[in-house]
């Protein structure tokens, strides 16, 4: 691609020289053409377009290189990437598992190998009965988990959410409020493909 661009630029420069030479041989009496200086304007226009084409090609290659180096999507597990968070690769960053049920919200922070580091829930934070299923309780549990993880030297986490409870988003918000930086969010909620038979309908 670069060779092709250099060939195009060289050919355009040759055309510029030939046109300027031909205009100079025709005569220097024609100073104005359509309100502009003919020779200088045409030569300037052609050379400027060639330079612009060269700059566009250079910017295209540089943008392609930068888009290959950094992306809005997290890298695939096992894929080589130059992205680092605190000197760690994406696979080495701890994972915050958020299990949001209808009655409670559990948060467990594990290492990349799967070993547990921090474990909290709305019940362990002092909420009881129906108050455990509130978003405020999930946010409090997230802040507590983030404080414990920060004390152990964790700064960046990957979040894996499971369940459809009311505290799934509040728990992530609590993690960020507690000082952790969330780099990716994955929804791991199980979806049945007509697997288990539902319960018998309730009589009313």
PDB file of C-alpha atoms in Angstrom:
ATOM      1  CA  UNK A   1       0.000   0.000   0.000  1.00  0.00           C
ATOM      2  CA  UNK A   2       2.838   2.388   0.872  1.00  0.00           C
ATOM      3  CA  UNK A   3       4.654   1.581  -2.375  1.00  0.00           C
ATOM      4  CA  UNK A   4       1.499   2.268  -4.357  1.00  0.00           C
ATOM      5  CA  UNK A   5       1.030   5.636  -2.623  1.00  0.00           C
ATOM      6  CA  UNK A   6       4.659   6.620  -3.305  1.00  0.00           C
ATOM      7  CA  UNK A   7       4.252   5.681  -6.993  1.00  0.00           C
ATOM      8  CA  UNK A   8       1.078   7.784  -7.227  1.00  0.00           C
ATOM      9  CA  UNK A   9       2.738  10.767  -5.564  1.00  0.00           C
ATOM     10  CA  UNK A  10       5.743  10.514  -7.894  1.00  0.00           C
ATOM     11  CA  UNK A  11       3.526  10.376 -10.980  1.00  0.00           C
ATOM     12  CA  UNK A  12       1.495  13.390  -9.826  1.00  0.00           C
ATOM     13  CA  UNK A  13       4.694  15.372  -9.226  1.00  0.00           C
ATOM     14  CA  UNK A  14       5.876  14.524 -12.751  1.00  0.00           C
ATOM     15  CA  UNK A  15       2.555  15.717 -14.170  1.00  0.00           C
ATOM     16  CA  UNK A  16       2.903  18.948 -12.181  1.00  0.00           C
ATOM     17  CA  UNK A  17       6.352  19.595 -13.653  1.00  0.00           C
ATOM     18  CA  UNK A  18       5.209  18.825 -17.222  1.00  0.00           C
ATOM     19  CA  UNK A  19       2.157  21.082 -16.927  1.00  0.00           C
ATOM     20  CA  UNK A  20       4.188  23.933 -15.465  1.00  0.00           C
ATOM     21  CA  UNK A  21       6.780  23.566 -18.252  1.00  0.00           C
ATOM     22  CA  UNK A  22       4.083  23.523 -20.951  1.00  0.00           C
ATOM     23  CA  UNK A  23       2.372  26.575 -19.522  1.00  0.00           C
ATOM     24  CA  UNK A  24       5.661  28.425 -19.339  1.00  0.00           C
ATOM     25  CA  UNK A  25       6.412  27.622 -23.017  1.00  0.00           C
ATOM     26  CA  UNK A  26       2.933  28.720 -24.161  1.00  0.00           C
ATOM     27  CA  UNK A  27       3.645  32.173 -22.924  1.00  0.00           C
ATOM     28  CA  UNK A  28       3.822  34.223 -19.849  1.00  0.00           C
ATOM     29  CA  UNK A  29       1.385  36.837 -21.196  1.00  0.00           C
ATOM     30  CA  UNK A  30      -1.662  34.988 -19.816  1.00  0.00           C
ATOM     31  CA  UNK A  31      -1.506  36.046 -16.208  1.00  0.00           C
ATOM     32  CA  UNK A  32      -5.122  35.551 -15.235  1.00  0.00           C
ATOM     33  CA  UNK A  33      -7.422  32.618 -16.011  1.00  0.00           C
ATOM     34  CA  UNK A  34     -10.915  32.749 -14.477  1.00  0.00           C
ATOM     35  CA  UNK A  35      -9.705  35.345 -12.027  1.00  0.00           C
ATOM     36  CA  UNK A  36      -6.608  33.401 -10.863  1.00  0.00           C
ATOM     37  CA  UNK A  37      -2.996  33.037 -11.917  1.00  0.00           C
ATOM     38  CA  UNK A  38      -3.152  30.062 -14.271  1.00  0.00           C
ATOM     39  CA  UNK A  39       0.281  28.426 -13.992  1.00  0.00           C
ATOM     40  CA  UNK A  40       0.942  28.975 -10.325  1.00  0.00           C
ATOM     41  CA  UNK A  41      -2.629  28.122  -9.333  1.00  0.00           C
ATOM     42  CA  UNK A  42      -2.764  24.885 -11.347  1.00  0.00           C
ATOM     43  CA  UNK A  43       0.643  23.749 -10.140  1.00  0.00           C
ATOM     44  CA  UNK A  44      -0.228  24.634  -6.573  1.00  0.00           C
ATOM     45  CA  UNK A  45      -3.584  22.823  -6.813  1.00  0.00           C
ATOM     46  CA  UNK A  46      -2.121  19.613  -8.234  1.00  0.00           C
ATOM     47  CA  UNK A  47       0.768  19.528  -5.769  1.00  0.00           C
ATOM     48  CA  UNK A  48      -1.553  20.311  -2.860  1.00  0.00           C
ATOM     49  CA  UNK A  49      -3.908  17.497  -3.857  1.00  0.00           C
ATOM     50  CA  UNK A  50      -0.963  15.090  -4.046  1.00  0.00           C
ATOM     51  CA  UNK A  51       0.205  16.136  -0.582  1.00  0.00           C
ATOM     52  CA  UNK A  52      -3.313  15.755   0.788  1.00  0.00           C
ATOM     53  CA  UNK A  53      -3.578  12.286  -0.719  1.00  0.00           C
ATOM     54  CA  UNK A  54      -0.283  11.321   0.872  1.00  0.00           C
ATOM     55  CA  UNK A  55      -1.370  12.691   4.269  1.00  0.00           C
ATOM     56  CA  UNK A  56      -4.684  10.834   4.017  1.00  0.00           C
ATOM     57  CA  UNK A  57      -2.912   7.552   3.303  1.00  0.00           C
ATOM     58  CA  UNK A  58      -0.543   8.118   6.240  1.00  0.00           C
ATOM     59  CA  UNK A  59      -3.413   8.941   8.607  1.00  0.00           C
ATOM     60  CA  UNK A  60      -5.324   5.858   7.427  1.00  0.00           C
ATOM     61  CA  UNK A  61      -2.398   3.554   8.184  1.00  0.00           C
ATOM     62  CA  UNK A  62      -1.803   5.211  11.563  1.00  0.00           C
ATOM     63  CA  UNK A  63      -5.499   4.951  12.504  1.00  0.00           C
ATOM     64  CA  UNK A  64      -5.553   1.288  11.498  1.00  0.00           C
ATOM     65  CA  UNK A  65      -2.503   0.682  13.668  1.00  0.00           C
ATOM     66  CA  UNK A  66      -4.011   2.472  16.683  1.00  0.00           C
ATOM     67  CA  UNK A  67      -7.348   0.667  16.289  1.00  0.00           C
ATOM     68  CA  UNK A  68      -5.478  -2.624  16.236  1.00  0.00           C
ATOM     69  CA  UNK A  69      -3.552  -1.693  19.401  1.00  0.00           C
ATOM     70  CA  UNK A  70      -6.522  -0.405  21.445  1.00  0.00           C
ATOM     71  CA  UNK A  71     -10.199  -1.244  21.204  1.00  0.00           C
ATOM     72  CA  UNK A  72     -13.378  -0.562  23.160  1.00  0.00           C
ATOM     73  CA  UNK A  73     -13.933  -4.296  23.451  1.00  0.00           C
ATOM     74  CA  UNK A  74     -11.900  -6.341  25.952  1.00  0.00           C
ATOM     75  CA  UNK A  75      -9.420  -8.792  24.441  1.00  0.00           C
ATOM     76  CA  UNK A  76     -10.418 -12.424  23.996  1.00  0.00           C
ATOM     77  CA  UNK A  77      -9.045 -14.861  26.557  1.00  0.00           C
ATOM     78  CA  UNK A  78      -5.846 -16.356  25.171  1.00  0.00           C
ATOM     79  CA  UNK A  79      -5.411 -13.643  22.528  1.00  0.00           C
ATOM     80  CA  UNK A  80      -2.211 -11.589  22.557  1.00  0.00           C
ATOM     81  CA  UNK A  81      -2.890  -7.947  23.434  1.00  0.00           C
ATOM     82  CA  UNK A  82      -0.725  -4.986  24.403  1.00  0.00           C
ATOM     83  CA  UNK A  83      -3.327  -3.666  26.866  1.00  0.00           C
ATOM     84  CA  UNK A  84      -2.203  -3.626  30.506  1.00  0.00           C
ATOM     85  CA  UNK A  85      -3.978  -2.612  33.706  1.00  0.00           C
ATOM     86  CA  UNK A  86      -1.569  -2.009  36.556  1.00  0.00           C
ATOM     87  CA  UNK A  87       1.048  -4.064  34.721  1.00  0.00           C
ATOM     88  CA  UNK A  88      -1.290  -7.064  34.405  1.00  0.00           C
ATOM     89  CA  UNK A  89      -2.869  -8.646  31.369  1.00  0.00           C
ATOM     90  CA  UNK A  90      -6.616  -9.040  30.989  1.00  0.00           C
ATOM     91  CA  UNK A  91      -6.511 -12.714  32.013  1.00  0.00           C
ATOM     92  CA  UNK A  92      -4.605 -11.914  35.232  1.00  0.00           C
ATOM     93  CA  UNK A  93      -7.062  -9.349  36.621  1.00  0.00           C
ATOM     94  CA  UNK A  94      -9.274 -10.458  39.558  1.00  0.00           C
ATOM     95  CA  UNK A  95     -12.937 -11.223  38.927  1.00  0.00           C
ATOM     96  CA  UNK A  96     -15.863  -9.864  40.963  1.00  0.00           C
ATOM     97  CA  UNK A  97     -18.749 -12.326  40.813  1.00  0.00           C
ATOM     98  CA  UNK A  98     -22.124 -10.690  41.497  1.00  0.00           C
ATOM     99  CA  UNK A  99     -25.041 -13.059  42.109  1.00  0.00           C
ATOM    100  CA  UNK A 100     -28.259 -11.056  42.221  1.00  0.00           C
ATOM    101  CA  UNK A 101     -31.233 -13.087  43.395  1.00  0.00           C
ATOM    102  CA  UNK A 102     -34.696 -11.800  44.196  1.00  0.00           C
ATOM    103  CA  UNK A 103     -34.065 -12.031  47.957  1.00  0.00           C
ATOM    104  CA  UNK A 104     -30.355 -11.226  48.316  1.00  0.00           C
ATOM    105  CA  UNK A 105     -27.194 -10.115  46.491  1.00  0.00           C
ATOM    106  CA  UNK A 106     -23.893 -11.967  46.887  1.00  0.00           C
ATOM    107  CA  UNK A 107     -20.529 -10.516  45.876  1.00  0.00           C
ATOM    108  CA  UNK A 108     -17.394 -12.615  45.765  1.00  0.00           C
ATOM    109  CA  UNK A 109     -14.005 -11.422  44.549  1.00  0.00           C
ATOM    110  CA  UNK A 110     -11.656 -14.118  43.255  1.00  0.00           C
ATOM    111  CA  UNK A 111      -8.230 -14.199  41.713  1.00  0.00           C
ATOM    112  CA  UNK A 112      -7.741 -15.071  38.075  1.00  0.00           C
ATOM    113  CA  UNK A 113      -6.996 -18.641  39.157  1.00  0.00           C
ATOM    114  CA  UNK A 114     -10.325 -18.903  40.996  1.00  0.00           C
ATOM    115  CA  UNK A 115      -9.121 -18.600  44.599  1.00  0.00           C
ATOM    116  CA  UNK A 116     -11.498 -16.565  46.782  1.00  0.00           C
ATOM    117  CA  UNK A 117     -10.269 -13.255  48.210  1.00  0.00           C
ATOM    118  CA  UNK A 118     -13.338 -11.353  49.465  1.00  0.00           C
ATOM    119  CA  UNK A 119     -16.920 -12.464  50.056  1.00  0.00           C
ATOM    120  CA  UNK A 120     -19.846 -10.295  51.159  1.00  0.00           C
ATOM    121  CA  UNK A 121     -23.609 -10.170  50.838  1.00  0.00           C
ATOM    122  CA  UNK A 122     -26.495  -7.994  51.895  1.00  0.00           C
ATOM    123  CA  UNK A 123     -27.177 -10.283  54.866  1.00  0.00           C
ATOM    124  CA  UNK A 124     -23.627 -10.025  56.225  1.00  0.00           C
ATOM    125  CA  UNK A 125     -23.837  -6.229  56.021  1.00  0.00           C
ATOM    126  CA  UNK A 126     -26.672  -6.156  58.548  1.00  0.00           C
ATOM    127  CA  UNK A 127     -29.770  -6.087  56.333  1.00  0.00           C
ATOM    128  CA  UNK A 128     -32.563  -8.455  57.292  1.00  0.00           C
ATOM    129  CA  UNK A 129     -35.730  -9.873  55.785  1.00  0.00           C
ATOM    130  CA  UNK A 130     -37.135  -7.850  52.894  1.00  0.00           C
ATOM    131  CA  UNK A 131     -34.466  -5.146  53.161  1.00  0.00           C
ATOM    132  CA  UNK A 132     -31.875  -7.590  51.767  1.00  0.00           C
ATOM    133  CA  UNK A 133     -33.552  -7.418  48.354  1.00  0.00           C
ATOM    134  CA  UNK A 134     -33.187  -3.632  47.970  1.00  0.00           C
ATOM    135  CA  UNK A 135     -30.704  -1.845  45.679  1.00  0.00           C
ATOM    136  CA  UNK A 136     -29.326   0.137  48.635  1.00  0.00           C
ATOM    137  CA  UNK A 137     -28.337  -3.087  50.381  1.00  0.00           C
ATOM    138  CA  UNK A 138     -26.576  -4.312  47.228  1.00  0.00           C
ATOM    139  CA  UNK A 139     -24.741  -0.996  46.902  1.00  0.00           C
ATOM    140  CA  UNK A 140     -23.614  -1.200  50.530  1.00  0.00           C
ATOM    141  CA  UNK A 141     -22.351  -4.737  49.967  1.00  0.00           C
ATOM    142  CA  UNK A 142     -20.458  -3.558  46.869  1.00  0.00           C
ATOM    143  CA  UNK A 143     -18.784  -0.728  48.788  1.00  0.00           C
ATOM    144  CA  UNK A 144     -17.783  -3.139  51.563  1.00  0.00           C
ATOM    145  CA  UNK A 145     -16.355  -5.657  49.075  1.00  0.00           C
ATOM    146  CA  UNK A 146     -14.411  -2.901  47.308  1.00  0.00           C
ATOM    147  CA  UNK A 147     -12.949  -1.664  50.608  1.00  0.00           C
ATOM    148  CA  UNK A 148     -11.783  -5.157  51.541  1.00  0.00           C
ATOM    149  CA  UNK A 149     -10.332  -5.733  48.074  1.00  0.00           C
ATOM    150  CA  UNK A 150      -8.514  -2.385  48.092  1.00  0.00           C
ATOM    151  CA  UNK A 151      -6.946  -3.319  51.427  1.00  0.00           C
ATOM    152  CA  UNK A 152      -5.514  -6.396  49.697  1.00  0.00           C
ATOM    153  CA  UNK A 153      -4.010  -4.341  46.874  1.00  0.00           C
ATOM    154  CA  UNK A 154      -6.650  -4.817  44.182  1.00  0.00           C
ATOM    155  CA  UNK A 155      -7.305  -1.835  41.895  1.00  0.00           C
ATOM    156  CA  UNK A 156      -8.830  -3.268  38.706  1.00  0.00           C
ATOM    157  CA  UNK A 157     -11.559  -5.915  38.506  1.00  0.00           C
ATOM    158  CA  UNK A 158     -13.607  -7.743  35.923  1.00  0.00           C
ATOM    159  CA  UNK A 159     -17.277  -8.065  36.832  1.00  0.00           C
ATOM    160  CA  UNK A 160     -19.373 -11.135  36.067  1.00  0.00           C
ATOM    161  CA  UNK A 161     -23.088 -10.668  36.827  1.00  0.00           C
ATOM    162  CA  UNK A 162     -25.478 -13.568  37.321  1.00  0.00           C
ATOM    163  CA  UNK A 163     -29.168 -13.288  38.062  1.00  0.00           C
ATOM    164  CA  UNK A 164     -32.052 -10.881  37.574  1.00  0.00           C
ATOM    165  CA  UNK A 165     -32.341  -9.447  41.067  1.00  0.00           C
ATOM    166  CA  UNK A 166     -32.889  -5.772  41.893  1.00  0.00           C
ATOM    167  CA  UNK A 167     -29.304  -5.285  43.060  1.00  0.00           C
ATOM    168  CA  UNK A 168     -27.313  -6.259  39.969  1.00  0.00           C
ATOM    169  CA  UNK A 169     -26.555  -2.715  38.828  1.00  0.00           C
ATOM    170  CA  UNK A 170     -26.335  -1.251  42.329  1.00  0.00           C
ATOM    171  CA  UNK A 171     -23.662  -3.783  43.273  1.00  0.00           C
ATOM    172  CA  UNK A 172     -21.466  -2.700  40.352  1.00  0.00           C
ATOM    173  CA  UNK A 173     -22.035   0.936  41.299  1.00  0.00           C
ATOM    174  CA  UNK A 174     -20.975   0.111  44.848  1.00  0.00           C
ATOM    175  CA  UNK A 175     -17.752  -1.483  43.595  1.00  0.00           C
ATOM    176  CA  UNK A 176     -16.841   1.683  41.699  1.00  0.00           C
ATOM    177  CA  UNK A 177     -17.817   3.891  44.650  1.00  0.00           C
ATOM    178  CA  UNK A 178     -15.552   1.826  46.890  1.00  0.00           C
ATOM    179  CA  UNK A 179     -12.486   2.660  44.818  1.00  0.00           C
ATOM    180  CA  UNK A 180     -12.250  -0.194  42.326  1.00  0.00           C
ATOM    181  CA  UNK A 181     -12.011   0.384  38.587  1.00  0.00           C
ATOM    182  CA  UNK A 182     -14.249  -1.901  36.542  1.00  0.00           C
ATOM    183  CA  UNK A 183     -12.688  -2.700  33.165  1.00  0.00           C
ATOM    184  CA  UNK A 184     -15.330  -5.120  31.825  1.00  0.00           C
ATOM    185  CA  UNK A 185     -18.835  -6.323  32.671  1.00  0.00           C
ATOM    186  CA  UNK A 186     -20.033  -9.771  31.591  1.00  0.00           C
ATOM    187  CA  UNK A 187     -23.605 -10.992  31.970  1.00  0.00           C
ATOM    188  CA  UNK A 188     -23.520 -14.690  32.842  1.00  0.00           C
ATOM    189  CA  UNK A 189     -27.218 -15.131  33.622  1.00  0.00           C
ATOM    190  CA  UNK A 190     -28.353 -18.657  32.702  1.00  0.00           C
ATOM    191  CA  UNK A 191     -31.063 -18.765  30.059  1.00  0.00           C
ATOM    192  CA  UNK A 192     -33.176 -21.951  29.896  1.00  0.00           C
ATOM    193  CA  UNK A 193     -33.962 -23.378  26.474  1.00  0.00           C
ATOM    194  CA  UNK A 194     -37.201 -24.990  27.666  1.00  0.00           C
ATOM    195  CA  UNK A 195     -35.175 -27.234  29.952  1.00  0.00           C
ATOM    196  CA  UNK A 196     -36.934 -27.773  33.278  1.00  0.00           C
ATOM    197  CA  UNK A 197     -40.645 -28.146  33.643  1.00  0.00           C
ATOM    198  CA  UNK A 198     -42.208 -25.114  35.406  1.00  0.00           C
ATOM    199  CA  UNK A 199     -44.059 -25.393  38.659  1.00  0.00           C
ATOM    200  CA  UNK A 200     -47.742 -26.161  38.834  1.00  0.00           C
ATOM    201  CA  UNK A 201     -49.898 -23.063  38.431  1.00  0.00           C
ATOM    202  CA  UNK A 202     -51.172 -21.665  41.673  1.00  0.00           C
ATOM    203  CA  UNK A 203     -54.906 -21.941  42.321  1.00  0.00           C
ATOM    204  CA  UNK A 204     -56.781 -18.787  43.157  1.00  0.00           C
TER     205      UNK A 204
END
